[in-house]
Short mmCIF file of C-alpha atoms in Angstrom, two decimals:
data_model
loop_
_atom_site.label_atom_id
_atom_site.label_comp_id
_atom_site.label_asym_id
_atom_site.label_seq_id
_atom_site.Cartn_x
_atom_site.Cartn_y
_atom_site.Cartn_z
CA UNK H 1162 -253.81 -82.19 54.65
CA UNK H 1163 -255.64 -85.40 55.51
CA UNK H 1164 -256.03 -86.47 59.12
CA UNK H 1165 -257.96 -89.29 60.80
CA UNK H 1166 -260.53 -88.15 63.34
CA UNK H 1167 -263.14 -89.92 65.39
CA UNK H 1168 -266.55 -88.66 66.40
CA UNK H 1169 -266.95 -89.60 70.07
CA UNK H 1170 -270.73 -89.30 69.88
CA UNK H 1171 -271.24 -91.77 67.03
CA UNK H 1172 -267.97 -93.67 66.84
CA UNK H 1173 -267.60 -92.72 63.17
CA UNK H 1174 -264.03 -92.64 61.87
CA UNK H 1175 -263.42 -90.14 59.08
CA UNK H 1176 -260.59 -88.73 56.98
CA UNK H 1177 -260.84 -84.94 57.31
CA UNK H 1178 -259.12 -82.03 55.59
CA UNK H 1179 -257.37 -79.85 58.17
CA UNK H 1180 -254.68 -77.15 57.87
CA UNK H 1181 -251.04 -78.17 58.27
CA UNK H 1182 -249.70 -77.28 61.75
CA UNK H 1183 -247.06 -74.59 62.17
CA UNK H 1184 -243.78 -75.80 63.60
CA UNK H 1185 -243.49 -74.51 67.16
CA UNK H 1186 -240.51 -73.84 69.38
CA UNK H 1187 -238.71 -77.05 70.31
CA UNK H 1188 -240.74 -79.09 67.80
CA UNK H 1189 -240.32 -80.91 64.49
CA UNK H 1190 -242.61 -80.72 61.46
CA UNK H 1191 -242.74 -84.17 59.87
CA UNK H 1192 -244.19 -85.33 56.55
CA UNK H 1193 -245.65 -88.75 57.26
CA UNK H 1194 -244.93 -91.89 55.24
CA UNK H 1195 -246.35 -94.59 57.56
CA UNK H 1196 -248.37 -94.82 60.75
CA UNK H 1197 -249.26 -97.87 62.81
CA UNK H 1198 -252.78 -98.43 64.10
CA UNK H 1199 -252.54 -99.67 67.67
CA UNK H 1200 -255.36 -102.21 67.55
CA UNK H 1201 -255.74 -102.54 71.34
CA UNK H 1202 -255.72 -98.88 72.36
CA UNK H 1203 -257.54 -97.51 69.33
CA UNK H 1204 -260.19 -100.25 69.42
CA UNK H 1205 -261.11 -99.06 72.91
CA UNK H 1206 -261.60 -95.51 71.59
CA UNK H 1207 -263.70 -96.70 68.65
CA UNK H 1208 -265.86 -98.92 70.87
CA UNK H 1209 -266.29 -96.05 73.33
CA UNK H 1210 -267.53 -93.78 70.55
CA UNK H 1211 -270.03 -96.36 69.29
CA UNK H 1212 -271.58 -96.81 72.74
CA UNK H 1213 -274.66 -94.92 73.94
CA UNK H 1214 -274.53 -92.47 76.86
CA UNK H 1215 -275.08 -95.22 79.45
CA UNK H 1216 -272.37 -97.43 77.94
CA UNK H 1217 -269.97 -94.48 77.83
CA UNK H 1218 -270.69 -93.73 81.48
CA UNK H 1219 -269.98 -97.33 82.49
CA UNK H 1220 -266.64 -97.25 80.71
CA UNK H 1221 -265.50 -94.04 82.44
CA UNK H 1222 -266.86 -93.92 86.01
CA UNK H 1223 -264.28 -91.27 86.96
CA UNK H 1224 -265.73 -88.94 84.31
CA UNK H 1225 -269.23 -89.60 85.64
CA UNK H 1226 -268.08 -88.40 89.06
CA UNK H 1227 -266.75 -85.18 87.49
CA UNK H 1228 -270.06 -84.66 85.68
CA UNK H 1229 -272.02 -85.09 88.93
CA UNK H 1230 -269.76 -82.59 90.67
CA UNK H 1231 -270.27 -80.10 87.82
CA UNK H 1232 -274.04 -80.54 88.05
CA UNK H 1233 -273.91 -79.65 91.75
CA UNK H 1234 -272.02 -76.41 91.02
CA UNK H 1235 -273.14 -75.31 87.54
CA UNK H 1236 -276.55 -76.93 87.17
CA UNK H 1237 -277.96 -79.69 84.97
CA UNK H 1238 -278.52 -77.75 81.75
CA UNK H 1239 -275.05 -76.20 81.65
CA UNK H 1240 -273.43 -79.53 82.44
CA UNK H 1241 -275.37 -81.43 79.76
CA UNK H 1242 -274.41 -78.82 77.19
CA UNK H 1243 -270.74 -79.10 78.20
CA UNK H 1244 -270.87 -82.91 77.89
CA UNK H 1245 -272.51 -82.70 74.45
CA UNK H 1246 -269.91 -80.21 73.26
CA UNK H 1247 -267.09 -82.42 74.54
CA UNK H 1248 -268.45 -85.48 72.76
CA UNK H 1249 -269.09 -83.41 69.63
CA UNK H 1250 -265.42 -82.42 69.37
CA UNK H 1251 -263.54 -84.80 67.02
CA UNK H 1252 -260.66 -86.76 68.48
CA UNK H 1253 -257.39 -87.15 66.54
CA UNK H 1254 -256.33 -90.80 66.49
CA UNK H 1255 -252.92 -92.44 66.52
CA UNK H 1256 -249.51 -92.26 68.23
CA UNK H 1257 -247.06 -94.23 66.06
CA UNK H 1258 -245.74 -92.07 63.22
CA UNK H 1259 -242.86 -92.35 60.73
CA UNK H 1260 -241.86 -89.66 58.28
CA UNK H 1261 -239.28 -87.25 56.93
CA UNK H 1262 -238.34 -84.07 58.75
CA UNK H 1263 -239.29 -80.86 56.93
CA UNK H 1264 -238.66 -78.08 59.45
CA UNK H 1265 -237.32 -77.63 62.97
CA UNK H 1266 -238.51 -75.05 65.45
CA UNK H 1267 -236.33 -72.74 67.50
CA UNK H 1268 -234.24 -74.48 70.13
CA UNK H 1269 -233.98 -77.81 68.30
CA UNK H 1270 -230.58 -79.44 67.85
CA UNK H 1271 -229.54 -82.90 66.71
CA UNK H 1272 -232.06 -83.02 63.85
CA UNK H 1273 -231.79 -81.61 60.32
CA UNK H 1274 -234.26 -81.34 57.46
CA UNK H 1275 -234.39 -84.59 55.50
CA UNK H 1276 -233.87 -86.89 58.49
CA UNK H 1277 -236.17 -89.90 58.71
CA UNK H 1278 -237.73 -89.84 62.17
CA UNK H 1279 -240.23 -91.67 64.33
CA UNK H 1280 -242.55 -89.88 66.73
CA UNK H 1281 -245.73 -90.35 68.70
CA UNK H 1282 -247.53 -88.16 66.14
CA UNK H 1283 -251.09 -88.74 65.01
CA UNK H 1284 -252.46 -90.35 61.84
CA UNK H 1285 -252.01 -87.30 59.60
CA UNK H 1286 -250.07 -86.31 56.48
CA UNK H 1287 -248.10 -83.77 58.54
CA UNK H 1288 -247.49 -83.71 62.28
CA UNK H 1289 -245.75 -81.26 64.60
CA UNK H 1290 -244.16 -83.12 67.51
CA UNK H 1291 -241.93 -81.93 70.40
CA UNK H 1292 -238.30 -82.98 69.96
CA UNK H 1293 -238.20 -85.28 73.02
CA UNK H 1294 -240.94 -87.40 71.47
CA UNK H 1295 -238.95 -88.05 68.28
CA UNK H 1296 -235.92 -90.13 67.32
CA UNK H 1297 -233.85 -90.54 64.16
CA UNK H 1298 -234.20 -93.80 62.21
CA UNK H 1299 -230.99 -95.69 61.32
CA UNK H 1300 -230.34 -95.98 57.59
CA UNK H 1301 -230.80 -99.75 57.50
CA UNK H 1302 -234.22 -99.70 59.21
CA UNK H 1303 -237.16 -99.40 56.80
CA UNK H 1304 -240.19 -97.21 57.47
CA UNK H 1305 -242.57 -100.13 58.05
CA UNK H 1306 -240.44 -101.65 60.80
CA UNK H 1307 -239.75 -98.23 62.33
CA UNK H 1308 -243.50 -97.63 62.67
CA UNK H 1309 -243.52 -100.15 65.54
CA UNK H 1310 -240.98 -98.17 67.59
CA UNK H 1311 -243.45 -96.47 69.94
CA UNK H 1312 -245.29 -99.74 70.60
CA UNK H 1313 -241.90 -101.35 71.18
CA UNK H 1314 -240.97 -98.67 73.71
CA UNK H 1315 -244.14 -99.40 75.69
CA UNK H 1316 -243.12 -103.05 75.95
CA UNK H 1317 -239.54 -102.10 76.76
CA UNK H 1318 -240.56 -99.79 79.61
CA UNK H 1319 -242.59 -102.59 81.21
CA UNK H 1320 -239.58 -104.89 80.94
CA UNK H 1321 -237.31 -102.27 82.49
CA UNK H 1322 -239.61 -102.19 85.52
CA UNK H 1323 -239.38 -105.97 85.82
CA UNK H 1324 -235.56 -105.66 85.65
CA UNK H 1325 -234.98 -109.20 84.33
CA UNK H 1326 -231.61 -110.89 84.59
CA UNK H 1327 -229.99 -113.50 82.35
CA UNK H 1328 -231.69 -116.88 82.69
CA UNK H 1329 -234.82 -115.75 84.53
CA UNK H 1330 -238.24 -117.10 83.56
CA UNK H 1331 -240.82 -114.46 82.63
CA UNK H 1332 -244.47 -114.90 81.65
CA UNK H 1333 -246.11 -112.57 79.10
CA UNK H 1334 -249.89 -112.62 79.49
CA UNK H 1335 -251.56 -111.32 76.33
CA UNK H 1336 -249.89 -111.75 72.93
CA UNK H 1337 -251.10 -108.72 71.04
CA UNK H 1338 -248.62 -106.33 69.44
CA UNK H 1339 -247.07 -105.22 72.74
CA UNK H 1340 -246.98 -108.77 74.09
CA UNK H 1341 -245.25 -110.17 70.99
CA UNK H 1342 -242.69 -107.36 71.03
CA UNK H 1343 -242.13 -108.07 74.73
CA UNK H 1344 -241.45 -111.73 73.96
CA UNK H 1345 -238.70 -110.73 71.53
CA UNK H 1346 -237.18 -108.20 73.95
CA UNK H 1347 -237.16 -110.68 76.82
CA UNK H 1348 -235.49 -113.30 74.64
CA UNK H 1349 -232.88 -110.69 73.72
CA UNK H 1350 -232.35 -110.19 77.48
CA UNK H 1351 -231.51 -113.90 77.77
CA UNK H 1352 -234.77 -114.81 79.53
CA UNK H 1353 -236.84 -117.96 79.25
CA UNK H 1354 -240.33 -116.81 78.20
CA UNK H 1355 -243.84 -118.22 78.43
CA UNK H 1356 -246.56 -116.56 76.31
CA UNK H 1357 -250.25 -116.87 77.19
CA UNK H 1358 -253.20 -116.07 74.93
CA UNK H 1359 -256.46 -117.37 73.43
CA UNK H 1360 -255.46 -116.78 69.78
CA UNK H 1361 -253.71 -119.67 68.03
CA UNK H 1362 -252.11 -117.45 65.37
CA UNK H 1363 -250.54 -115.18 67.99
CA UNK H 1364 -249.38 -118.19 69.98
CA UNK H 1365 -247.70 -119.50 66.82
CA UNK H 1366 -245.82 -116.21 66.43
CA UNK H 1367 -244.70 -116.30 70.07
CA UNK H 1368 -243.31 -119.80 69.52
CA UNK H 1369 -241.56 -118.56 66.39
CA UNK H 1370 -239.88 -115.90 68.57
CA UNK H 1371 -238.65 -118.56 71.00
CA UNK H 1372 -241.32 -118.66 73.72
CA UNK H 1373 -243.07 -121.59 75.32
CA UNK H 1374 -246.82 -121.03 75.05
CA UNK H 1375 -250.15 -121.70 76.73
CA UNK H 1376 -253.34 -121.72 74.65
CA UNK H 1377 -256.19 -120.74 76.94
CA UNK H 1378 -258.75 -121.52 74.22
CA UNK H 1379 -257.77 -125.19 74.49
CA UNK H 1380 -258.23 -125.20 78.26
CA UNK H 1381 -254.51 -125.40 79.01
CA UNK H 1382 -253.64 -124.48 82.61
CA UNK H 1383 -251.26 -121.48 82.64
CA UNK H 1384 -250.30 -121.91 86.31
CA UNK H 1385 -249.41 -125.58 85.87
CA UNK H 1386 -247.43 -124.77 82.72
CA UNK H 1387 -245.55 -121.98 84.49
CA UNK H 1388 -244.66 -124.19 87.44
CA UNK H 1389 -243.52 -126.98 85.15
CA UNK H 1390 -241.37 -124.65 83.02
CA UNK H 1391 -239.80 -123.06 86.11
CA UNK H 1392 -238.86 -126.44 87.62
CA UNK H 1393 -241.63 -126.03 90.22
CA UNK H 1394 -239.96 -122.94 91.70
CA UNK H 1395 -242.42 -120.41 90.27
CA UNK H 1396 -241.58 -117.85 87.60
CA UNK H 1397 -239.45 -114.81 88.39
CA UNK H 1398 -241.79 -112.23 86.85
CA UNK H 1399 -245.05 -111.73 84.95
CA UNK H 1400 -245.64 -108.98 82.37
CA UNK H 1401 -249.37 -108.45 81.78
CA UNK H 1402 -250.06 -106.99 78.34
CA UNK H 1403 -253.67 -108.20 78.03
CA UNK H 1404 -256.84 -106.13 77.70
CA UNK H 1405 -259.78 -107.53 79.66
CA UNK H 1406 -262.16 -106.58 82.44
CA UNK H 1407 -261.41 -109.85 84.22
CA UNK H 1408 -259.37 -109.94 87.43
CA UNK H 1409 -258.01 -113.38 86.47
CA UNK H 1410 -254.71 -112.25 84.84
CA UNK H 1411 -253.48 -110.70 88.09
CA UNK H 1412 -254.70 -113.63 90.20
CA UNK H 1413 -252.97 -116.08 87.84
CA UNK H 1414 -249.80 -114.00 87.95
CA UNK H 1415 -249.65 -114.24 91.75
CA UNK H 1416 -250.15 -118.01 91.56
CA UNK H 1417 -247.34 -118.41 89.00
CA UNK H 1418 -244.73 -116.31 90.75
CA UNK H 1419 -242.05 -117.53 93.10
CA UNK H 1420 -241.62 -115.86 96.46
CA UNK H 1421 -240.71 -112.17 95.93
CA UNK H 1422 -241.59 -112.37 92.27
CA UNK H 1423 -242.43 -109.24 90.27
CA UNK H 1424 -245.64 -108.39 88.42
CA UNK H 1425 -245.87 -105.44 86.03
CA UNK H 1426 -249.09 -104.34 84.36
CA UNK H 1427 -248.77 -102.78 80.89
CA UNK H 1428 -252.27 -103.58 79.61
CA UNK H 1429 -255.73 -102.88 81.02
CA UNK H 1430 -257.25 -105.57 83.25
CA UNK H 1431 -259.52 -105.90 86.27
CA UNK H 1432 -257.68 -104.88 89.43
CA UNK H 1433 -259.67 -106.38 92.30
CA UNK H 1434 -256.71 -107.99 94.04
CA UNK H 1435 -256.42 -110.32 97.00
CA UNK H 1436 -254.09 -109.15 99.74
CA UNK H 1437 -253.34 -112.75 100.65
CA UNK H 1438 -252.08 -113.49 97.12
CA UNK H 1439 -249.40 -110.83 97.52
CA UNK H 1440 -248.77 -111.09 101.27
CA UNK H 1441 -247.77 -114.73 101.47
CA UNK H 1442 -245.14 -114.44 98.75
CA UNK H 1443 -244.13 -110.80 99.32
CA UNK H 1444 -244.84 -110.10 95.67
CA UNK H 1445 -244.28 -106.69 94.09
CA UNK H 1446 -246.80 -105.11 91.72
CA UNK H 1447 -246.30 -102.04 89.52
CA UNK H 1448 -248.20 -100.34 86.71
CA UNK H 1449 -246.04 -99.26 83.77
CA UNK H 1450 -246.59 -95.77 82.37
CA UNK H 1451 -246.45 -95.71 78.58
CA UNK H 1452 -243.05 -95.25 76.91
CA UNK H 1453 -240.97 -94.36 79.97
CA UNK H 1454 -239.78 -91.48 82.20
CA UNK H 1455 -240.85 -88.10 80.88
CA UNK H 1456 -244.33 -89.25 79.87
CA UNK H 1457 -246.98 -86.69 80.88
CA UNK H 1458 -244.32 -84.32 82.23
CA UNK H 1459 -244.91 -81.00 80.39
CA UNK H 1460 -241.38 -79.81 81.17
CA UNK H 1461 -239.98 -82.83 79.32
CA UNK H 1462 -242.57 -83.32 76.59
CA UNK H 1463 -243.66 -79.77 75.74
CA UNK H 1464 -240.68 -77.65 76.81
CA UNK H 1465 -237.92 -80.06 75.79
CA UNK H 1466 -236.16 -80.27 79.17
CA UNK H 1467 -234.30 -83.60 79.10
CA UNK H 1468 -233.47 -85.61 82.21
CA UNK H 1469 -229.73 -85.97 82.93
CA UNK H 1470 -228.58 -89.35 81.64
CA UNK H 1471 -226.59 -89.98 84.82
CA UNK H 1472 -229.79 -89.86 86.87
CA UNK H 1473 -232.44 -91.12 84.41
CA UNK H 1474 -230.74 -93.48 81.99
CA UNK H 1475 -233.84 -94.48 80.02
CA UNK H 1476 -236.24 -91.70 79.13
CA UNK H 1477 -239.00 -92.24 76.59
CA UNK H 1478 -236.83 -90.82 73.80
CA UNK H 1479 -233.89 -93.05 74.77
CA UNK H 1480 -236.28 -96.02 74.84
CA UNK H 1481 -237.27 -95.13 71.25
CA UNK H 1482 -233.57 -95.08 70.32
CA UNK H 1483 -232.95 -98.45 72.00
CA UNK H 1484 -235.72 -100.09 69.95
CA UNK H 1485 -234.37 -98.57 66.74
CA UNK H 1486 -230.82 -99.72 67.55
CA UNK H 1487 -232.07 -103.28 68.10
CA UNK H 1488 -233.92 -103.15 64.79
CA UNK H 1489 -230.73 -101.95 63.08
CA UNK H 1490 -228.81 -104.86 64.64
CA UNK H 1491 -231.39 -107.39 63.46
CA UNK H 1492 -232.38 -108.46 66.97
CA UNK H 1493 -236.07 -107.57 66.51
CA UNK H 1494 -238.47 -108.71 63.80
CA UNK H 1495 -241.44 -106.39 63.28
CA UNK H 1496 -242.15 -107.29 59.66
CA UNK H 1497 -243.75 -110.53 60.83
CA UNK H 1498 -246.22 -108.51 62.90
CA UNK H 1499 -247.73 -106.68 59.90
CA UNK H 1500 -251.13 -108.15 59.08
CA UNK H 1501 -252.73 -105.43 56.90
CA UNK H 1502 -251.86 -102.31 54.92
CA UNK H 1503 -254.27 -99.52 53.97
CA UNK H 1504 -253.93 -96.12 52.31
CA UNK H 1505 -254.86 -93.08 54.41
CA UNK H 1506 -257.99 -92.67 52.26
CA UNK H 1507 -259.14 -96.16 53.28
CA UNK H 1508 -258.63 -95.54 57.01
CA UNK H 1509 -262.32 -96.13 57.88
CA UNK H 1510 -261.95 -99.67 56.49
CA UNK H 1511 -258.93 -100.20 58.73
CA UNK H 1512 -260.89 -99.13 61.79
CA UNK H 1513 -263.82 -101.34 60.85
CA UNK H 1514 -261.32 -104.17 60.72
CA UNK H 1515 -259.91 -103.56 64.19
CA UNK H 1516 -263.41 -103.07 65.59
CA UNK H 1517 -264.86 -106.26 64.12
CA UNK H 1518 -261.78 -108.47 63.81
CA UNK H 1519 -258.56 -109.29 65.60
CA UNK H 1520 -255.67 -108.07 63.43
CA UNK H 1521 -252.09 -107.49 64.52
CA UNK H 1522 -250.10 -104.69 62.89
CA UNK H 1523 -252.28 -102.48 60.68
CA UNK H 1524 -250.19 -99.97 58.73
CA UNK H 1525 -251.49 -96.81 57.06
CA UNK H 1526 -249.62 -95.57 53.99
CA UNK H 1527 -249.46 -91.94 52.87
CA UNK H 1528 -249.25 -90.70 49.27
CA UNK H 1529 -246.14 -89.11 47.85
CA UNK H 1530 -246.86 -85.43 47.30
CA UNK H 1531 -244.69 -82.35 46.89
CA UNK H 1532 -244.15 -81.39 50.53
CA UNK H 1533 -243.82 -77.63 50.11
CA UNK H 1534 -246.68 -77.35 47.60
CA UNK H 1535 -249.09 -79.10 49.97
CA UNK H 1536 -248.32 -77.08 53.11
CA UNK H 1537 -251.75 -75.46 53.30
CA UNK H 1538 -252.16 -73.70 56.63
CA UNK H 1539 -255.32 -71.78 55.75
CA UNK H 1540 -258.23 -73.73 54.29
CA UNK H 1541 -261.65 -72.61 53.12
CA UNK H 1542 -264.62 -74.34 54.70
CA UNK H 1543 -266.61 -75.08 51.55
CA UNK H 1544 -268.76 -78.00 52.69
CA UNK H 1545 -270.70 -75.97 55.23
CA UNK H 1546 -273.06 -73.05 54.59
CA UNK H 1547 -271.64 -69.83 56.09
CA UNK H 1548 -273.76 -68.00 58.61
CA UNK H 1549 -275.88 -65.21 57.13
CA UNK H 1550 -274.71 -61.71 58.01
CA UNK H 1551 -276.12 -58.26 57.53
CA UNK H 1552 -274.25 -55.72 55.41
CA UNK H 1553 -271.87 -53.51 57.36
CA UNK H 1554 -271.49 -55.87 60.33
CA UNK H 1555 -268.13 -56.35 62.01
CA UNK H 1556 -265.71 -58.88 60.48
CA UNK H 1557 -264.12 -61.02 63.19
CA UNK H 1558 -261.28 -63.50 63.54
CA UNK H 1559 -260.76 -65.84 66.48
CA UNK H 1560 -257.35 -66.79 67.84
CA UNK H 1561 -257.90 -70.02 69.76
CA UNK H 1562 -260.64 -72.65 69.42
CA UNK H 1563 -260.65 -74.35 72.81
CA UNK H 1564 -263.58 -75.24 75.06
CA UNK H 1565 -264.28 -71.71 76.28
CA UNK H 1566 -264.15 -70.26 72.78
CA UNK H 1567 -266.31 -72.95 71.17
CA UNK H 1568 -268.81 -73.30 74.02
CA UNK H 1569 -269.22 -69.67 75.16
CA UNK H 1570 -267.58 -66.90 73.13
CA UNK H 1571 -268.07 -67.94 69.50
CA UNK H 1572 -271.77 -68.82 70.00
CA UNK H 1573 -272.25 -65.44 71.73
CA UNK H 1574 -270.61 -63.52 68.87
CA UNK H 1575 -272.57 -65.54 66.32
CA UNK H 1576 -275.88 -64.54 67.96
CA UNK H 1577 -275.05 -60.85 67.50
CA UNK H 1578 -274.98 -61.25 63.73
CA UNK H 1579 -271.24 -60.56 63.52
CA UNK H 1580 -269.41 -61.68 60.38
CA UNK H 1581 -267.19 -64.58 61.47
CA UNK H 1582 -264.39 -64.84 58.92
CA UNK H 1583 -261.59 -67.00 60.34
CA UNK H 1584 -260.53 -69.08 63.33
CA UNK H 1585 -257.03 -70.34 64.10
CA UNK H 1586 -255.73 -73.03 66.45
CA UNK H 1587 -252.41 -74.75 66.97
CA UNK H 1588 -253.33 -78.18 65.63
CA UNK H 1589 -256.01 -77.19 63.12
CA UNK H 1590 -258.46 -79.90 64.20
CA UNK H 1591 -260.40 -77.69 66.61
CA UNK H 1592 -260.43 -74.72 64.23
CA UNK H 1593 -261.96 -76.84 61.44
CA UNK H 1594 -264.56 -78.26 63.82
CA UNK H 1595 -265.55 -74.82 65.13
CA UNK H 1596 -265.58 -73.29 61.65
CA UNK H 1597 -267.96 -75.96 60.36
CA UNK H 1598 -270.17 -75.74 63.42
CA UNK H 1599 -270.65 -71.95 63.32
CA UNK H 1600 -270.39 -71.20 59.61
CA UNK H 1601 -266.94 -69.55 59.79
CA UNK H 1602 -265.39 -69.21 56.36
CA UNK H 1603 -261.78 -70.19 57.09
CA UNK H 1604 -259.88 -72.48 59.45
CA UNK H 1605 -256.19 -71.91 60.03
CA UNK H 1606 -253.08 -72.81 61.96
CA UNK H 1607 -251.34 -69.60 60.82
CA UNK H 1608 -252.39 -66.85 63.20
CA UNK H 1609 -250.09 -64.31 61.55
CA UNK H 1610 -251.97 -64.84 58.27
CA UNK H 1611 -255.23 -64.20 60.13
CA UNK H 1612 -253.84 -60.95 61.54
CA UNK H 1613 -252.57 -59.89 58.11
CA UNK H 1614 -256.00 -60.35 56.48
CA UNK H 1615 -257.31 -56.82 55.72
CA UNK H 1616 -260.92 -58.08 55.74
CA UNK H 1617 -260.68 -58.91 59.45
CA UNK H 1618 -261.23 -55.76 61.50
CA UNK H 1619 -261.32 -57.25 64.99
CA UNK H 1620 -259.98 -60.36 66.72
CA UNK H 1621 -261.04 -62.28 69.79
CA UNK H 1622 -258.14 -63.83 71.70
CA UNK H 1623 -259.09 -67.01 73.54
CA UNK H 1624 -255.74 -68.79 73.84
CA UNK H 1625 -253.96 -69.94 77.02
CA UNK H 1626 -253.61 -67.22 79.63
CA UNK H 1627 -249.83 -66.96 79.34
CA UNK H 1628 -250.12 -66.11 75.62
CA UNK H 1629 -252.79 -63.40 75.90
CA UNK H 1630 -250.33 -60.51 76.18
CA UNK H 1631 -248.30 -61.64 73.16
CA UNK H 1632 -251.31 -61.95 70.87
CA UNK H 1633 -252.83 -58.68 72.11
CA UNK H 1634 -249.57 -56.96 71.16
CA UNK H 1635 -249.53 -58.67 67.76
CA UNK H 1636 -253.17 -57.76 67.07
CA UNK H 1637 -252.69 -54.12 68.04
CA UNK H 1638 -249.60 -53.93 65.86
CA UNK H 1639 -251.75 -55.23 62.98
CA UNK H 1640 -254.24 -52.39 63.64
CA UNK H 1641 -257.05 -54.67 64.81
CA UNK H 1642 -259.69 -54.07 67.43
CA UNK H 1643 -259.13 -56.60 70.22
CA UNK H 1644 -261.37 -58.57 72.54
CA UNK H 1645 -259.45 -60.70 75.04
CA UNK H 1646 -260.81 -62.94 77.76
CA UNK H 1647 -259.28 -62.26 81.17
CA UNK H 1648 -256.52 -62.02 82.19
CA UNK H 1649 -255.01 -59.49 79.80
CA UNK H 1650 -251.53 -60.38 81.07
CA UNK H 1651 -250.02 -62.42 83.90
CA UNK H 1652 -247.35 -59.95 85.01
CA UNK H 1653 -246.19 -56.37 84.54
CA UNK H 1654 -243.48 -57.26 82.03
CA UNK H 1655 -246.15 -58.61 79.67
CA UNK H 1656 -248.11 -55.35 80.02
CA UNK H 1657 -244.94 -53.43 79.17
CA UNK H 1658 -244.60 -55.56 76.04
CA UNK H 1659 -248.16 -54.65 74.99
CA UNK H 1660 -247.45 -50.94 75.52
CA UNK H 1661 -244.34 -51.15 73.34
#
C-alpha cells in the first residue's frame, strides 16, 4: 500500500510502499478514501525536517536537554549515533482519515464491515486504528466534509473548556482551519464572535460564518475592537488558535477580557506571561489537549477502555460524533474550507504547497482498488541491494523493528554475515525502513507468515517485553531457533505458556 512518510533529516516527503497493517485486538482496519492535511501541524513537521541540526535543536530545547543527559551517561559517540538513527527513521504523517471499514479486531462492537468511518489514522491507503479513535459517518455526510471531523473536535474541545453560554462574546485569535471551525461552533452555541488574523481571505470566511473581524495586516487594533464590540465591558473569553512564537496573542487576550474572563490556548504561541495581566482581572488560563478526554491515555486509546458517560460526558470519540451530528444537521460548513485536492501520488506537491504557501483545507484522494486483492502484508524489498551472504549461513527473521532492534541487534547480526531474510513490525513503516537499511529481503506486518516461512531457520524477538513469551512460544511451535532479548517473560504464567 502507499503511505506518506517524512524524512526528519532532510525534510523530504515521499510516498512509500509499505505492507498493510494487520487488524489488532480492539482495532478497525479501514480502507482510506480521503485524508485531510492539517496545514498548521504538518507544516511544523516539514519545516523541522528541512532545518539543520542547530535549527532542529532550537525548535526542541527539551530534546536537547535529553541528549545532553544521555551524553553524560552513555558518552558522545553513542548519543550521536542514537540521534542520527532517530532522525533517519521515517515519520508517518497525518491524523484526519476517512474510509470504509474492512475488518474489526477482537473485542470490537458497534461497527460492522462496510461502515464509513472517520479516525485519526495516517495518510495511507489502509490504516489500523483503535476503536475509541473512530466514529461512524452519518449517511448524509459526504467523505470530504467528514475528513474535517478530527480538526473539528480539536476546536470543539477548546470551546468546551471555555464553557460559553448563550449571548457571550468570544474572540478567536488565528483563523486557520481550527479557528474557522471554532467560529462556526461558537456561532452555533449562540455566541457573538470576533475573529482575528492577518489573512484577508480567512477574514472574509470568518465574516461569512457570522463573525466580526479584525485584520491585523491593516493595522486594526484588536483590543479596541473587542472593547467596542463588548460594549466596553471586555469579552467573556478568548480562544487562541494561532501559531506564532510571539507572546502578543496571550497579552492581547488578557487586555481584551473582562474581569474573570477565560483564555484557552489551542494553538502554539509564546508563553512568557505577565502575572499582573492575570492578577488584576483574576483571569483563568488553560491549555487544551487535542480532541478531548482520553487523549494520550493508553487505557482509553490502545486498550479501548471507555470513560463512563455519567462522569466524562465528552470523550474524544464523543467529540467526533458531535461534529458529525452537526454536519448531518447542516449546522457546519466544511466544504467552504477546501482549498486544494491532490491524489495520494501527488502528496509531495501538497506538502510543498503547505510549506511555501498558506492554504486552508488540503485534501488527499485515494484510488479505487479492489480492497481484498491489494491487502499485501508481505512485500519484497526490490529497490535495495540485499546484503551479501556466504553459502550455508543461518537464515534469520526479526520480529520487531524498534529502536533497540534497528540500532543494536540487527546491525550486530548483519556483521556476522548471517542471512537476513525478513523483518516484521506492527505498522510496517519501521520494518520497511530497517529492511532497506540492512539489505533484508522482505518487510512484513504478518508475523505468522514470517514464522511459517520454511526458509527462515531462526528468529530474533525484539518486541515489547510483555509480548516476548507469546512470540517465543509461537516460534518454538513453528520449530524455529529463538533469540530473545531479556526478559524472556514477565511472570511465571507466561513461562508456563512457553512450556506448553
